[in-house]
Amino acid sequence: QPEQNMSEGAQTTTESLPPDPAGDPAETDAEIRLKQVRQSFNEAGKDYKSKNYRRAFDQFLKIATKEDFPQAQFNLAVMLKLGQGTLQDYGEAYKWCVLAELNGLKRAEKYQETLKELLTEKRHAELHKEVAKLLEQKIYSGSKKHIIQLSRWLMREPFDDKKNRDLAMIWALVGSALELDGATKIRKVLAEDLEIDELEQIQSKARKIFTEPKFQKLYGTL
């Protein structure tokens, strides 16, 4: 049965917060920002534990969208699956769970498989395209890390067809040029299955992305 226990995995607190940065001038802006995000997440967790689901969902959604925070993305997946504070929607739950997993949250991997069992093959295929489109939007909003995420996502079974693998190669080439971790490895793996003329065409498409003014403005690659 799709329905499960109402507390089936939502995370309500993060790990221990670092010391207050007021007396620590060495703490970076990113560390301070992360502390603020964790505090906001923990406040939303209190609402969740109090069963104030509407407020908790809204807060998790804000953190997941604005901060790309994987724990908040995972909690959205749980709440969407159970219909807590929002309309039950297995497809949207799957999409948020994928984002949490791509952002490195290990527990999202197993939950993603659970959600996939609640989807038709057609809907699953549609969601693959929706996730790819969302990752591309994040790239063009200035998020460099999503270049590798998109490349890896396009290689996922059962979607690793010729078109997707070629597109994965395009983004791996772009990521490699930007010296992103893992990009060169993906590029080498995908290149093994390409003929010289195919590789030339893919490199040309990658260069078109890499040199376009919008991309240059975001990443200053040339």
C-alpha positions in Angstrom: 0.0 0.0 0.0 1.3 3.5 -0.8 0.2 5.0 2.5 2.6 4.5 5.4 3.2 5.8 8.9 2.8 9.6 9.1 6.4 9.9 10.4 8.0 7.8 7.7 11.3 9.6 7.5 11.1 13.4 7.5 14.2 14.9 9.0 13.4 17.6 11.6 16.9 18.7 12.8 20.3 19.1 11.2 23.6 18.1 12.8 24.9 20.3 15.7 25.3 23.9 14.7 28.8 25.4 14.7 29.7 28.0 17.3 28.3 31.5 17.1 30.3 33.3 14.5 30.2 36.6 16.3 33.5 36.0 17.9 35.0 34.1 15.0 36.2 36.5 12.3 37.8 33.5 10.4 34.4 32.0 9.7 33.5 32.5 6.0 30.3 34.0 4.6 29.3 30.6 3.3 29.7 29.1 6.7 27.6 31.8 8.3 25.0 31.4 5.6 24.9 27.6 6.1 24.3 28.2 9.8 21.4 30.5 9.1 19.9 27.9 6.7 20.2 25.1 9.3 18.5 27.3 11.9 15.6 28.0 9.5 15.4 24.3 8.7 15.3 23.4 12.4 12.5 25.9 13.0 10.5 24.3 10.2 11.2 20.9 11.8 9.6 22.1 15.0 6.5 23.0 13.0 6.5 19.5 11.5 6.8 17.8 14.9 4.0 20.0 16.1 1.9 18.8 13.1 1.7 22.3 11.8 2.2 20.8 8.4 1.1 23.6 6.2 3.6 26.0 7.7 6.4 23.3 7.8 5.8 22.5 4.1 6.0 26.2 3.1 9.2 26.7 5.0 10.8 23.5 3.7 9.8 24.6 0.2 11.4 28.0 0.6 14.7 26.4 1.9 14.7 23.7 -0.7 14.1 26.1 -3.6 16.2 29.1 -2.5 19.1 27.3 -0.8 19.1 23.9 -2.6 19.3 22.3 0.8 19.0 18.5 0.4 17.4 17.7 3.8 14.6 20.2 3.0 14.2 18.7 -0.5 13.9 15.2 1.1 11.3 16.4 3.5 9.2 17.8 0.7 9.3 14.4 -0.9 8.0 12.8 2.2 5.3 15.3 2.8 4.2 15.2 -0.9 4.0 11.4 -0.7 1.9 11.5 2.4 -0.1 14.6 1.6 1.1 16.4 4.7 0.4 20.2 4.4 0.0 19.9 0.7 -1.8 17.9 -2.0 -0.6 14.4 -2.3 1.5 14.0 -5.4 3.8 11.1 -6.0 5.4 12.6 -9.1 6.4 15.8 -7.4 7.6 13.8 -4.4 9.8 11.8 -6.7 11.2 14.9 -8.3 12.2 16.5 -5.0 13.7 13.2 -3.8 15.9 13.0 -6.9 17.2 16.5 -6.2 18.0 15.6 -2.7 19.9 12.5 -3.9 21.8 14.4 -6.5 22.8 16.8 -3.8 24.4 14.0 -1.9 21.7 12.9 0.6 22.2 9.1 0.9 18.9 8.3 2.5 17.1 9.8 -0.6 18.4 6.9 -2.8 16.3 4.2 -1.2 13.2 6.5 -0.8 13.5 7.3 -4.5 13.1 3.7 -5.4 10.0 3.5 -3.1 8.5 6.5 -4.9 9.3 5.1 -8.4 7.1 2.0 -7.6 4.1 4.4 -7.3 4.6 5.8 -10.8 3.6 4.5 -14.2 6.5 4.0 -16.7 5.1 6.9 -18.7 5.0 9.3 -15.7 8.5 8.2 -14.7 9.8 9.0 -18.2 8.1 12.4 -18.1 9.7 13.1 -14.7 13.1 12.3 -16.0 12.7 15.1 -18.6 11.3 17.5 -16.0 14.3 16.9 -13.7 16.7 17.5 -16.6 14.9 20.7 -17.5 15.0 21.9 -13.9 18.8 21.2 -13.6 19.4 23.1 -16.8 17.4 26.0 -15.5 19.6 26.0 -12.4 22.7 26.0 -14.5 21.5 29.1 -16.3 20.7 30.8 -13.0 24.4 30.5 -12.1 24.7 27.2 -10.3 27.8 25.5 -11.6 27.4 22.3 -9.6 24.3 21.4 -11.5 26.3 20.9 -14.7 27.7 17.7 -13.3 24.4 16.7 -11.8 22.7 17.1 -15.2 25.4 15.1 -17.0 25.1 12.2 -14.5 21.3 12.4 -14.5 21.2 12.0 -18.3 23.2 8.8 -18.0 20.7 7.1 -15.6 19.0 3.9 -16.6 16.6 3.4 -18.2 17.0 6.8 -19.9 20.6 6.4 -21.1 19.7 6.3 -24.8 21.8 7.8 -27.5 20.2 11.2 -27.3 20.6 11.5 -23.6 24.2 10.1 -23.5 25.2 12.6 -26.2 23.7 15.4 -24.2 25.4 14.1 -21.1 28.7 14.3 -23.0 28.0 17.9 -24.0 27.6 18.9 -20.4 30.6 16.8 -19.3 32.7 18.7 -21.9 31.5 22.0 -20.5 32.1 20.8 -16.9 35.6 19.6 -17.8 36.4 23.0 -19.2 35.3 24.6 -16.0 37.4 22.1 -14.0 34.5 20.6 -12.2 35.2 17.5 -10.1 34.1 14.3 -11.9 33.5 15.9 -15.3 36.7 14.6 -17.0 35.9 11.1 -15.8 32.4 11.2 -17.3 33.8 12.7 -20.5 36.3 9.8 -20.9 33.7 7.1 -20.2 31.2 8.5 -22.7 33.9 9.1 -25.4 34.6 5.4 -25.5 31.3 4.7 -27.3 31.6 7.6 -29.8 32.9 7.6 -33.4 35.2 10.4 -34.4 32.6 12.2 -36.4 30.1 11.9 -33.6 32.6 13.3 -31.1 33.3 16.3 -33.5 29.6 17.1 -33.6 29.2 16.9 -29.9 32.2 19.0 -29.3 30.8 21.6 -31.6 27.5 21.7 -29.6 29.4 22.0 -26.4 31.5 24.9 -27.7 28.2 26.6 -28.7 27.0 26.5 -25.1 30.4 27.3 -23.7 30.9 30.5 -25.8 27.3 31.8 -25.8 27.1 35.3 -24.2 24.6 34.2 -21.5 26.9 31.4 -20.4 30.0 33.6 -20.5 28.3 36.2 -18.4 27.5 33.6 -15.7 30.8 31.8 -15.7 33.4 34.0 -17.4 34.9 31.1 -19.2 36.9 32.9 -21.9 
